[in-house]
Coordinates of C-alpha atoms in Angstrom, one line a residue:
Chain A
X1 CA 4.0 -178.3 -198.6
X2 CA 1.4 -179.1 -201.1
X3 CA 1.9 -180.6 -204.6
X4 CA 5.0 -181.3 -206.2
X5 CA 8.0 -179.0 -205.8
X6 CA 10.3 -180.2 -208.6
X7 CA 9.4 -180.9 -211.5
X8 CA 11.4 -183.1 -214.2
X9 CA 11.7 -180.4 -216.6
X10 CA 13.4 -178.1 -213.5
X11 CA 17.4 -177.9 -214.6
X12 CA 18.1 -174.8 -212.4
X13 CA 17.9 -174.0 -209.0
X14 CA 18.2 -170.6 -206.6
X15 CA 17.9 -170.1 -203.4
X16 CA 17.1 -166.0 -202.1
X17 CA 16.2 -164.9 -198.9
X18 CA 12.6 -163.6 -197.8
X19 CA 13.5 -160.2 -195.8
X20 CA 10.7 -158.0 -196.5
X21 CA 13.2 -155.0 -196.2
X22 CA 14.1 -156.3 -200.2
X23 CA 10.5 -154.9 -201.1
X24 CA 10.5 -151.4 -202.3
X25 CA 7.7 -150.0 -200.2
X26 CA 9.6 -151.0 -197.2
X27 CA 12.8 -148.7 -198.9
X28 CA 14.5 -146.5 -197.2
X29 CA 16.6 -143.7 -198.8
X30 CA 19.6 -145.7 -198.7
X31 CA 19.6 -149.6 -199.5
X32 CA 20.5 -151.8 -196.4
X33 CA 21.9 -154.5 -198.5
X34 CA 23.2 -153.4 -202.0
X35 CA 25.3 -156.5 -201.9
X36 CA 23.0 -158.9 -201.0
X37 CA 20.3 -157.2 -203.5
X38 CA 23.5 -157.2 -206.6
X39 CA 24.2 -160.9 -205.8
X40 CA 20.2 -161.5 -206.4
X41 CA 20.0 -159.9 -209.3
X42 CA 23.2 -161.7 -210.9
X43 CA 22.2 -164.8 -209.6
X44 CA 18.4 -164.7 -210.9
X45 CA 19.2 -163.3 -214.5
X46 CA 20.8 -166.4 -215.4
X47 CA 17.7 -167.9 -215.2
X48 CA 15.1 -168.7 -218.2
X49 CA 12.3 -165.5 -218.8
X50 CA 8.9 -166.8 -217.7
X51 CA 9.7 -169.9 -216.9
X52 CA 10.3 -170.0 -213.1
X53 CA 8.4 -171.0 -210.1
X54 CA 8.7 -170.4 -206.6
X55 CA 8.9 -172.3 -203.8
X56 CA 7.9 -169.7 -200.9
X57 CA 8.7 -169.8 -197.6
X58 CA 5.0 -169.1 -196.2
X59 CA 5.0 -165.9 -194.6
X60 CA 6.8 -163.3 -196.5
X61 CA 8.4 -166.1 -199.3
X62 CA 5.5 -165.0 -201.8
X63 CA 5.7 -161.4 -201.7
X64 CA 9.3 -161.5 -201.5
X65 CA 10.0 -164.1 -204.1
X66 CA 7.4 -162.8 -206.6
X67 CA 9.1 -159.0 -206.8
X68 CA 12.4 -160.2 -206.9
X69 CA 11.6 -162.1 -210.0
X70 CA 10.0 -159.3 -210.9
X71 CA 13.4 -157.2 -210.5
X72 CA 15.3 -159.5 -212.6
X73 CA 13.5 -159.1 -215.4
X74 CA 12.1 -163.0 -215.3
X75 CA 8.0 -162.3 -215.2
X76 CA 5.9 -163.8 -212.9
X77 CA 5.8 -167.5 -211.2
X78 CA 4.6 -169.8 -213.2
X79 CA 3.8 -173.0 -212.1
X80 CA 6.1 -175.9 -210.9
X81 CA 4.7 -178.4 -213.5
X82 CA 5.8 -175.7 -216.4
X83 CA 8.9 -174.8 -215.0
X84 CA 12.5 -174.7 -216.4
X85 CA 13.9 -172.6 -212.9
X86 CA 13.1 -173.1 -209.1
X87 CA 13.6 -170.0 -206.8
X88 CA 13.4 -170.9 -203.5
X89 CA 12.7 -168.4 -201.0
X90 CA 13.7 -168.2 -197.2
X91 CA 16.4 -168.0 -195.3
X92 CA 18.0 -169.2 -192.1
X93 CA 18.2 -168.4 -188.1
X94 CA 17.1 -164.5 -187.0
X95 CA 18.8 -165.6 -183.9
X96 CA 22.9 -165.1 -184.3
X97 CA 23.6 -162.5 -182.2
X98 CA 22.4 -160.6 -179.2
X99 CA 21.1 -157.7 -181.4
X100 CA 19.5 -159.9 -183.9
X101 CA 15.5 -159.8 -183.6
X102 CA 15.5 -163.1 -182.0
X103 CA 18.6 -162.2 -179.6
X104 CA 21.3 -164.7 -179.9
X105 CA 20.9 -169.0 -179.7
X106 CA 23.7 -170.4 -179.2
X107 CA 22.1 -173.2 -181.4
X108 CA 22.1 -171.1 -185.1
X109 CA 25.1 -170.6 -185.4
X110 CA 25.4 -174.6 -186.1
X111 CA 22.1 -174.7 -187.8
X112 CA 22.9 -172.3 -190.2
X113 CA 26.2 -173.5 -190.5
X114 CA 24.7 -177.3 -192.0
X115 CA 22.4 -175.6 -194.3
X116 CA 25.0 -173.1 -196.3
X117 CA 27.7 -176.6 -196.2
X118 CA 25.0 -178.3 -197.9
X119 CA 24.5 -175.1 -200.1
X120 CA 27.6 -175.0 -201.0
X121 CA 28.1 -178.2 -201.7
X122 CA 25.4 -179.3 -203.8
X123 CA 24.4 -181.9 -200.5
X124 CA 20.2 -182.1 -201.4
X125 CA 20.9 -185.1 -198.5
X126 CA 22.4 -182.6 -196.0
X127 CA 19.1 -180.4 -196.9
X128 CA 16.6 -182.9 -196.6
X129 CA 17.7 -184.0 -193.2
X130 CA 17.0 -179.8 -191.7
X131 CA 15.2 -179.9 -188.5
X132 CA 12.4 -177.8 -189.4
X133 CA 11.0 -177.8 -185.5
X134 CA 14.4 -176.4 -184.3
X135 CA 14.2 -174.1 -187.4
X136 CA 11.3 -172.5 -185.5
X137 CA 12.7 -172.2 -182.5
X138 CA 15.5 -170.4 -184.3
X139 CA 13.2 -168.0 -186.2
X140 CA 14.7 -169.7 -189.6
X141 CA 12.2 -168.9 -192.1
X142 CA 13.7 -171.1 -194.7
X143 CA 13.8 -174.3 -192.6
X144 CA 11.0 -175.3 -194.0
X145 CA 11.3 -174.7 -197.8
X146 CA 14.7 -175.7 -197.9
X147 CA 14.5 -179.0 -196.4
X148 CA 11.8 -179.4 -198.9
X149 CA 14.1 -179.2 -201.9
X150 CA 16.5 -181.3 -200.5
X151 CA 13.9 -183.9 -200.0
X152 CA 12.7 -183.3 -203.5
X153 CA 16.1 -183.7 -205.3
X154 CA 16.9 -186.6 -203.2
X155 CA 13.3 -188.6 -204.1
X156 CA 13.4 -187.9 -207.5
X157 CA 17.0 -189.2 -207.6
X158 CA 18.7 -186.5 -209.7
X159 CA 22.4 -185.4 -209.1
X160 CA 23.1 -181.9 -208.6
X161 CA 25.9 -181.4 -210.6
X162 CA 26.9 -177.8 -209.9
X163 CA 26.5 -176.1 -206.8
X164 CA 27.6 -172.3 -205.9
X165 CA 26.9 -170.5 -203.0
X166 CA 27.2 -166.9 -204.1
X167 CA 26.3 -164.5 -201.1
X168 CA 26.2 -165.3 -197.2
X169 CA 25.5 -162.7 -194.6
X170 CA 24.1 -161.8 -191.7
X171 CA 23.9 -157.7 -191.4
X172 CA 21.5 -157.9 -189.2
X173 CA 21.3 -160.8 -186.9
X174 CA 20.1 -163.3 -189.8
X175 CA 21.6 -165.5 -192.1
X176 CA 20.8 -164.9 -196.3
X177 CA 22.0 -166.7 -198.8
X178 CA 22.0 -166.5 -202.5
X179 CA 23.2 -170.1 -204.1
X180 CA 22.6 -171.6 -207.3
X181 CA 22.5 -175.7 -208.2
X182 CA 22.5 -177.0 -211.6
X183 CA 20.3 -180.5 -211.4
X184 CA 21.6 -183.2 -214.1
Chain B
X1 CA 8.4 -126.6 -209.0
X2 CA 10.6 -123.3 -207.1
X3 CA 13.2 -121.7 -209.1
X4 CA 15.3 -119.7 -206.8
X5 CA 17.4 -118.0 -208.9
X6 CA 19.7 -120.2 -211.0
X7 CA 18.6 -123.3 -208.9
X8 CA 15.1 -125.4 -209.2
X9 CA 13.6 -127.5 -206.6
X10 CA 10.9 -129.5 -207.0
X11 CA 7.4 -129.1 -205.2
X12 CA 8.2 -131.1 -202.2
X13 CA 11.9 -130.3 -201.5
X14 CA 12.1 -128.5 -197.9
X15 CA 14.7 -126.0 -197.7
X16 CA 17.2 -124.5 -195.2
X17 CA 17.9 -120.4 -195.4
X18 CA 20.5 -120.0 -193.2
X19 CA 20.8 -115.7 -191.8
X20 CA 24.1 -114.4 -192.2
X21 CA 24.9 -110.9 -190.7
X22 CA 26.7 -108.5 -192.3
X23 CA 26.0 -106.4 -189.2
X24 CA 27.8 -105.1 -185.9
X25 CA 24.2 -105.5 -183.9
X26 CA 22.3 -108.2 -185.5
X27 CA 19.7 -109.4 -182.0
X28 CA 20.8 -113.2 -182.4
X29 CA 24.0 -113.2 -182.9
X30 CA 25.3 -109.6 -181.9
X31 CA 28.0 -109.1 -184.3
X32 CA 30.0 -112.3 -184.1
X33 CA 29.9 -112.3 -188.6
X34 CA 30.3 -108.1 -188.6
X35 CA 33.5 -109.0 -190.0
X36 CA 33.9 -110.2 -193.4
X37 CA 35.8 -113.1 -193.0
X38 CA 33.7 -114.3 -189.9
X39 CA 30.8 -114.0 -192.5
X40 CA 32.1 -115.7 -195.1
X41 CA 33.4 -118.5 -192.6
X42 CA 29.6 -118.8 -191.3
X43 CA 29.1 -119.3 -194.9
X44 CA 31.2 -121.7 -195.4
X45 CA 30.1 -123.7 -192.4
X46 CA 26.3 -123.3 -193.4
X47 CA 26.9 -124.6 -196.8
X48 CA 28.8 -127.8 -195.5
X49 CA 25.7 -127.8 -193.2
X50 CA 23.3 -128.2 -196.0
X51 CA 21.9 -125.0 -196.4
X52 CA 20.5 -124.6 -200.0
X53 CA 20.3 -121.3 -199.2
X54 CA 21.9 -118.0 -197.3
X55 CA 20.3 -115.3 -196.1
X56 CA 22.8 -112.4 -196.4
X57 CA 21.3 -108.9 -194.2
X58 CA 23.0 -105.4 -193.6
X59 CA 21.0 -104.2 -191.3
X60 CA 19.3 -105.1 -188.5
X61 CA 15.8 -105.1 -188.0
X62 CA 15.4 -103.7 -184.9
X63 CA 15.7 -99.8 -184.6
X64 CA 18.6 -97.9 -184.2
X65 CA 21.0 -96.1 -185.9
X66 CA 20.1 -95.2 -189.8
X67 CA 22.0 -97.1 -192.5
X68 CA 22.0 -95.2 -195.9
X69 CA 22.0 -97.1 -199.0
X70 CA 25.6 -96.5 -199.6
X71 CA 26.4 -98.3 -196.2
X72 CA 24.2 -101.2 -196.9
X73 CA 25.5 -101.7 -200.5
X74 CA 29.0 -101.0 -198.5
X75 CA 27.9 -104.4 -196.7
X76 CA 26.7 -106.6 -198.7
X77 CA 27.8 -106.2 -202.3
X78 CA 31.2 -107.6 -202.2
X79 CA 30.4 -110.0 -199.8
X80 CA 27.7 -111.6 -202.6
X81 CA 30.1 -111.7 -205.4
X82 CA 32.6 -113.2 -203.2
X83 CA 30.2 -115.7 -201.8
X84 CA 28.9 -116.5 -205.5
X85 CA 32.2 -117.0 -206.7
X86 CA 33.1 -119.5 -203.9
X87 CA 30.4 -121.4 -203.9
X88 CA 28.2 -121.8 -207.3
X89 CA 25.6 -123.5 -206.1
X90 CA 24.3 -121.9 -203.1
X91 CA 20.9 -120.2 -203.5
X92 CA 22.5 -115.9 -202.5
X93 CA 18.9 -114.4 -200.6
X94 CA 19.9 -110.8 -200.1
X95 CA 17.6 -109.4 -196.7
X96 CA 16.5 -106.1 -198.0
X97 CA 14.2 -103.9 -198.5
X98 CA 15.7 -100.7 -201.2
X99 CA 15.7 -101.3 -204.8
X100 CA 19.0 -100.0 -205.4
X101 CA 20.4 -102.2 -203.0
X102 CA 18.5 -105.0 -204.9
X103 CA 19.8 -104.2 -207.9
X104 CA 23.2 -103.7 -206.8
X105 CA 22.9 -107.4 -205.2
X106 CA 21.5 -109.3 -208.4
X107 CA 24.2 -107.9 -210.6
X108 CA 27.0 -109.4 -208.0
X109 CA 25.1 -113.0 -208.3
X110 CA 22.2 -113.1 -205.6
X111 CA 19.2 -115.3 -206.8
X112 CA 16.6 -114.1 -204.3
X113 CA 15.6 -111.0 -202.8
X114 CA 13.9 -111.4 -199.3
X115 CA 12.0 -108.5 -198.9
X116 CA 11.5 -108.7 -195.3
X117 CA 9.9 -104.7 -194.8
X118 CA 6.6 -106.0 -196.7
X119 CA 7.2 -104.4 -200.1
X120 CA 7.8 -101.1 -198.3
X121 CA 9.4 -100.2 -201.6
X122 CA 7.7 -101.3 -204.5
X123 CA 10.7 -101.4 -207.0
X124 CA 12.3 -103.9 -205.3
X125 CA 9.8 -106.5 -207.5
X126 CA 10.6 -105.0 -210.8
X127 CA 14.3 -105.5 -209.9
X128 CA 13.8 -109.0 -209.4
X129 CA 11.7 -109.3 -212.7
X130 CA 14.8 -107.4 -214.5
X131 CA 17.1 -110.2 -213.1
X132 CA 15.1 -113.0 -213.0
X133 CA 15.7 -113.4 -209.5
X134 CA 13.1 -114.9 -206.7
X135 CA 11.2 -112.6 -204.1
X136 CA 9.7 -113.1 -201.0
X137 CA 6.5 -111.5 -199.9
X138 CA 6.1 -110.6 -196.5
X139 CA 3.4 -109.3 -194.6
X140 CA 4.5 -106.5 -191.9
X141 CA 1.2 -104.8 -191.6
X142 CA 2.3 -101.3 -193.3
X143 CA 4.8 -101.0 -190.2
X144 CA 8.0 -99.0 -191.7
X145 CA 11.1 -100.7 -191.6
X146 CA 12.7 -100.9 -188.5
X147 CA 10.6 -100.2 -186.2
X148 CA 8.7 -102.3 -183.5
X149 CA 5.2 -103.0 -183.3
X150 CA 2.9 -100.9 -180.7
X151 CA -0.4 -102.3 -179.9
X152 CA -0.8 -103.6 -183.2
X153 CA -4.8 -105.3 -183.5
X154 CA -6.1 -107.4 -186.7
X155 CA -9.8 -108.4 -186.7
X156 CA -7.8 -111.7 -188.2
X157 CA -4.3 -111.5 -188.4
X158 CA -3.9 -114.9 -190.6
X159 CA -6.8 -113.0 -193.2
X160 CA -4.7 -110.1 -193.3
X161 CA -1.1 -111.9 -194.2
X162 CA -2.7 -113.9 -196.8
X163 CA -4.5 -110.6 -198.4
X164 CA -1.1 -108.7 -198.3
X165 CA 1.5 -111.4 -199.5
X166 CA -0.6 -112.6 -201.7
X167 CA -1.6 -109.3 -203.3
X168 CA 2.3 -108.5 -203.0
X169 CA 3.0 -112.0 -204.9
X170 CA 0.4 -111.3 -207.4
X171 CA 1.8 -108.1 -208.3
X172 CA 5.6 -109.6 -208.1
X173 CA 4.2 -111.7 -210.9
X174 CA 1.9 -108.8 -213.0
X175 CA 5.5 -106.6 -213.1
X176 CA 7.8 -109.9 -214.7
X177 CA 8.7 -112.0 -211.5
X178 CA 8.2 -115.5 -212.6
X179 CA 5.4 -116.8 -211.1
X180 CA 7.5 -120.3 -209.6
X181 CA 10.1 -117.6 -208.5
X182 CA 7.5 -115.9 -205.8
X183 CA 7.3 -117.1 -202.1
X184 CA 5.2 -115.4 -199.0
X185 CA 6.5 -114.9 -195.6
X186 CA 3.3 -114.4 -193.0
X187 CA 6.7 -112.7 -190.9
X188 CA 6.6 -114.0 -187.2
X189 CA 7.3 -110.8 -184.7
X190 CA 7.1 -108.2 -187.6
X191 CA 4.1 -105.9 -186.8
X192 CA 3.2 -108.3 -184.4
X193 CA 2.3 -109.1 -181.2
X194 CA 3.5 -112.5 -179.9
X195 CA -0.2 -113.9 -179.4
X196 CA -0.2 -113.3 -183.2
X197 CA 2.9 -115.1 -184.1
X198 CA 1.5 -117.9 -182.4
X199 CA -1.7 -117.8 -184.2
X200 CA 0.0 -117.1 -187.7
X201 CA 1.7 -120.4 -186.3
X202 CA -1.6 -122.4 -185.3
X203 CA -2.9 -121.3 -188.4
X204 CA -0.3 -121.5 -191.1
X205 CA -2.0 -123.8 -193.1
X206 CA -4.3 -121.5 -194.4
X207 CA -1.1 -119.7 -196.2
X208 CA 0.0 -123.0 -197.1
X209 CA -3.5 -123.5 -199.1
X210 CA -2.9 -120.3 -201.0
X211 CA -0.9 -122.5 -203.0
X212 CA 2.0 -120.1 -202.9
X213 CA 5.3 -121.8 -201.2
X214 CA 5.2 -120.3 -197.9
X215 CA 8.7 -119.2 -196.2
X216 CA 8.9 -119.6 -192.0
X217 CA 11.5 -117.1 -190.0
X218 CA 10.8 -118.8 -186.3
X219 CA 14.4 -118.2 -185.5
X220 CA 15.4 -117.9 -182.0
X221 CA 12.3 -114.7 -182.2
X222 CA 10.8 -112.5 -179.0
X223 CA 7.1 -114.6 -179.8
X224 CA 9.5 -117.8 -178.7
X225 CA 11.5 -115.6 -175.9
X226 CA 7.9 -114.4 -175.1
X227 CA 5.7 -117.9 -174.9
X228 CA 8.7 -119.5 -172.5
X229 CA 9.9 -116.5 -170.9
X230 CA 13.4 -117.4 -171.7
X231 CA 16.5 -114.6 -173.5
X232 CA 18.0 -115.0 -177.1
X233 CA 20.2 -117.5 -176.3
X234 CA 17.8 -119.9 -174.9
X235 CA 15.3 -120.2 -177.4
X236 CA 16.4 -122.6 -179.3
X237 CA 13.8 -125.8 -178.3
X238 CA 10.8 -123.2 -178.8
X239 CA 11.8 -122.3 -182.1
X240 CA 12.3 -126.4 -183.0
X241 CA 8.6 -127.2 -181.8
X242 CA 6.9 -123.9 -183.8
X243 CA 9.4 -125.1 -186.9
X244 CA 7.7 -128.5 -186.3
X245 CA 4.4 -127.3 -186.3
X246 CA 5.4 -125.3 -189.6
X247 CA 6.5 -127.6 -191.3
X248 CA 3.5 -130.2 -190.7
X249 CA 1.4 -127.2 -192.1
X250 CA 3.4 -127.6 -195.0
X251 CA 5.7 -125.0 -194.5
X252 CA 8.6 -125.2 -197.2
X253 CA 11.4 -122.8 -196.5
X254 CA 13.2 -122.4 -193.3
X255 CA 15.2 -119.0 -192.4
X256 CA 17.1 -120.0 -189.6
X257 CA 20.2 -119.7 -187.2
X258 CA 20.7 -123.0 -186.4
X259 CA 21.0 -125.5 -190.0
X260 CA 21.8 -128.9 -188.5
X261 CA 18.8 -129.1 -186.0
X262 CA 16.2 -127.2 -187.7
X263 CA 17.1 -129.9 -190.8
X264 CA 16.8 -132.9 -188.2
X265 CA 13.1 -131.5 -187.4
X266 CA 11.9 -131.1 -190.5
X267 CA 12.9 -134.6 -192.5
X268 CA 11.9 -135.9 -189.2
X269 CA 8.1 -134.0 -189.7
X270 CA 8.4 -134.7 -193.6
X271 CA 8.7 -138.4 -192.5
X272 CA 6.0 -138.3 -190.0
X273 CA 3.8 -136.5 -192.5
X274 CA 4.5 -139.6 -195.1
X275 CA 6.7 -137.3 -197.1
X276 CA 9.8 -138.6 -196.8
X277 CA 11.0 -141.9 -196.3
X278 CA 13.5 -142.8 -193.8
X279 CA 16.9 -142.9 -194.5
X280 CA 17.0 -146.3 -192.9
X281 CA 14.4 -148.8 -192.7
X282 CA 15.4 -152.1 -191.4
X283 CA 13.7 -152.6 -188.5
X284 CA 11.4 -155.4 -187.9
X285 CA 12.2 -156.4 -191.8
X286 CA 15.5 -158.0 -191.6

């Protein structure tokens, strides 16, 4: 992670996951995930037109992040010094069951498990503290990005004083959340 | 875009023409529809199948014993209007070759008229002008209808079905047949021998590049019985790889005995060609 992540003027925060199969030239006839894709929607048009800026998981968090904003009517990034929004993008362990495409680790089911508590919750502590090696080992593209924001919540000293987790599911073997925080 | 009729499709829609005999000797199927409510139960199931469209026939190609006009009309007539009242939406294809019969057809409701004797009558166009109903243009090479080929030769036998069916389709369209309403039929087995079938096959993109939408009937036919060595009722996996091949050519309407697989092989093509996407598509993006 390079630069700052949060910025003072940042009041609203969304986490979405990175699945490239939310891109539309990786459609199929049928959605795989009209919930999950509904819950994005709703959760992102709450947020302020041109004035949001990702924080990407670094594979498929760009990509992913910058049509889904796209989607929701919100523009393009902009950058994390002019923001009023933060999307961050990734999501957790690929490795929940034995026909997930990491086959099962008995290890993400509690890994995931910490990060959407601390979702939920509002815990930027909880977050900060993510083990971003196991992450790996789990296949949990998020690790990285989320522990990020919870570091950069808890150094800039701000209280999240709304937290929501809207969606959690794992159709296919790995975990995505949508959740929104509200920073005082 | 094809307008079939009172439906429309647009230019890269595949379709499915499912044969339904109205006859006591048919070579597939050997009477099992001759009766009308087995027909219009094989109906039925074709439609829940998918089938855009049915092929409805009175007589069988092959030779044998002469069916007058009043016996064909006997056939098929009532059975279109029933079948159009029934179900709306199908695409009626009426398997003839006589103008009355045509005639008598469109005003019970068909939407196509699937001239499979080559234009062996030429009034059957202007009857499907009259009615604004589709036509398909076959090429037979001049063999009279019903009877079976006997050492049939073509210098090129792709050259000469694109010369007839497309000088058939152009004169469909100089006597009133809309022009999106005209399809061509290169007619596996029909004035053939099975080494042409197989060519016509090999080769059907060169119909395909006529521009016209080109109509396939593989179906369960003596070139597949021929190629494998194998009777009617084993012919079914021949027919799925030339339907294959067809389609990849580009191939857009199917006339076939068996709806559920000969749909499976197509979208399948379609999807291999880039046509189509997958229903699904999950894997490796989750």
């Amino acid at each position: 992670m390079t630069g700052p992540v949060l910025a003072p003027s940042v009041t609203g925060v969304v986490v979405v996951p990175s699945a490239p199969l939310l891109l539309p030239e990786h459609a199929g006839q049928v959605d795989a995930v009209p919930e999950l894709r509904a819950a994005i929607r709703e959760t992102l048009s709450g947020l302020p037109v041109g004035e949001v800026a990702l924080l990407p998981e670094p594979r498929w968090g760009e990509r992913v992040g910058r049509f889904l904003l796209a989607d929701a009517g919100l523009g393009d990034r902009v950058a994390v010094s002019a923001a009023r929004a933060l999307v961050v993008v990734g999501d957790g362990s690929a490795r929940r069951t034995e026909k997930a495409p990491g086959y099962l680790d008995e290890r993400a089911a509690g890994f995931d498990a910490a990060i959407e508590d601390a979702l939920r919750s509002g815990d930027a502590g909880a977050l900060a503290a993510v083990d971003v090696e196991l992450g790996q080992e789990l296949l949990a593209a998020g690790a990285g990005v989320l522990r990020a924001l919870g570091a950069a919540v808890v150094e800039s000293g701000r209280a999240v004083i709304a937290a929501d987790l809207v969606h959690a599911a794992d159709p296919f073997g790995v975990r995505y959340w949508v959740a929104r925080w509200q920073l005082g | 875009m094809l307008k079939l009729g009172r439906r429309t499709f647009a230019d890269d829609a595949t379709l499915m023409m499912a044969i339904v005999n109205r006859t006591p000797d048919s070579f597939y199927d050997q009477g099992a529809t001759w009766a009308e409510e087995k027909a219009f139960e094989r109906v039925a199931e074709v439609v829940e199948q998918g089938a855009e469209i049915v092929d409805i026939g009175g007589i069988k190609a092959a030779p044998g014993a002469e069916i007058g006009v009043e016996e064909e009309k006997e056939r098929v007539v009532a059975f279109v209007a029933r079948v159009r009242a029934a179900f709306p939406d199908v695409v009626i294809s009426v398997d003839t070759w006589r103008a009355e019969v045509g005639r008598a057809v469109c005003e019970a409701g068909a939407d196509l008229l699937n001239d499979a004797w080559g234009g062996n009558d030429p009034q059957l166009a202007t009857v499907a002008a009259e009615f604004d109903a589709a036509l398909v243009c076959t090429h037979v090479g001049g063999a009279r209808p019903r009877t079976r080929p006997h050492r049939v030769a073509y210098d090129d036998v792709v050259a000469a079905a694109i010369e007839h069916t497309v000088g058939e389709a152009e004169r469909a369209v100089g006597v009133g047949v809309a022009r999106e309403s005209v399809l061509i039929d290169p007619a596996h087995d029909f004035g053939k021998t099975t080494r042409h079938s197989l060519e016509v096959t090999r080769r059907l993109d060169e119909m395909v590049a006529t521009g016209w939408p080109v109509l396939v009937s593989l179906s369960n036919k003596d070139f597949v019985g021929e190629t494998l060595d194998l009777p009617v009722g084993e012919r079914l996996t021949g027919t799925l790889a030339a339907t294959a091949i067809a389609a990849w050519h580009g191939a857009r309407v199917f006339r076939v005995h068996q709806v559920v697989e000969t749909r499976q092989v197509v979208d399948m093509v379609a999807s291999i060609a880039g046509t189509r996407p997958p229903v699904r598509s999950v894997r490796g993006l989750a």
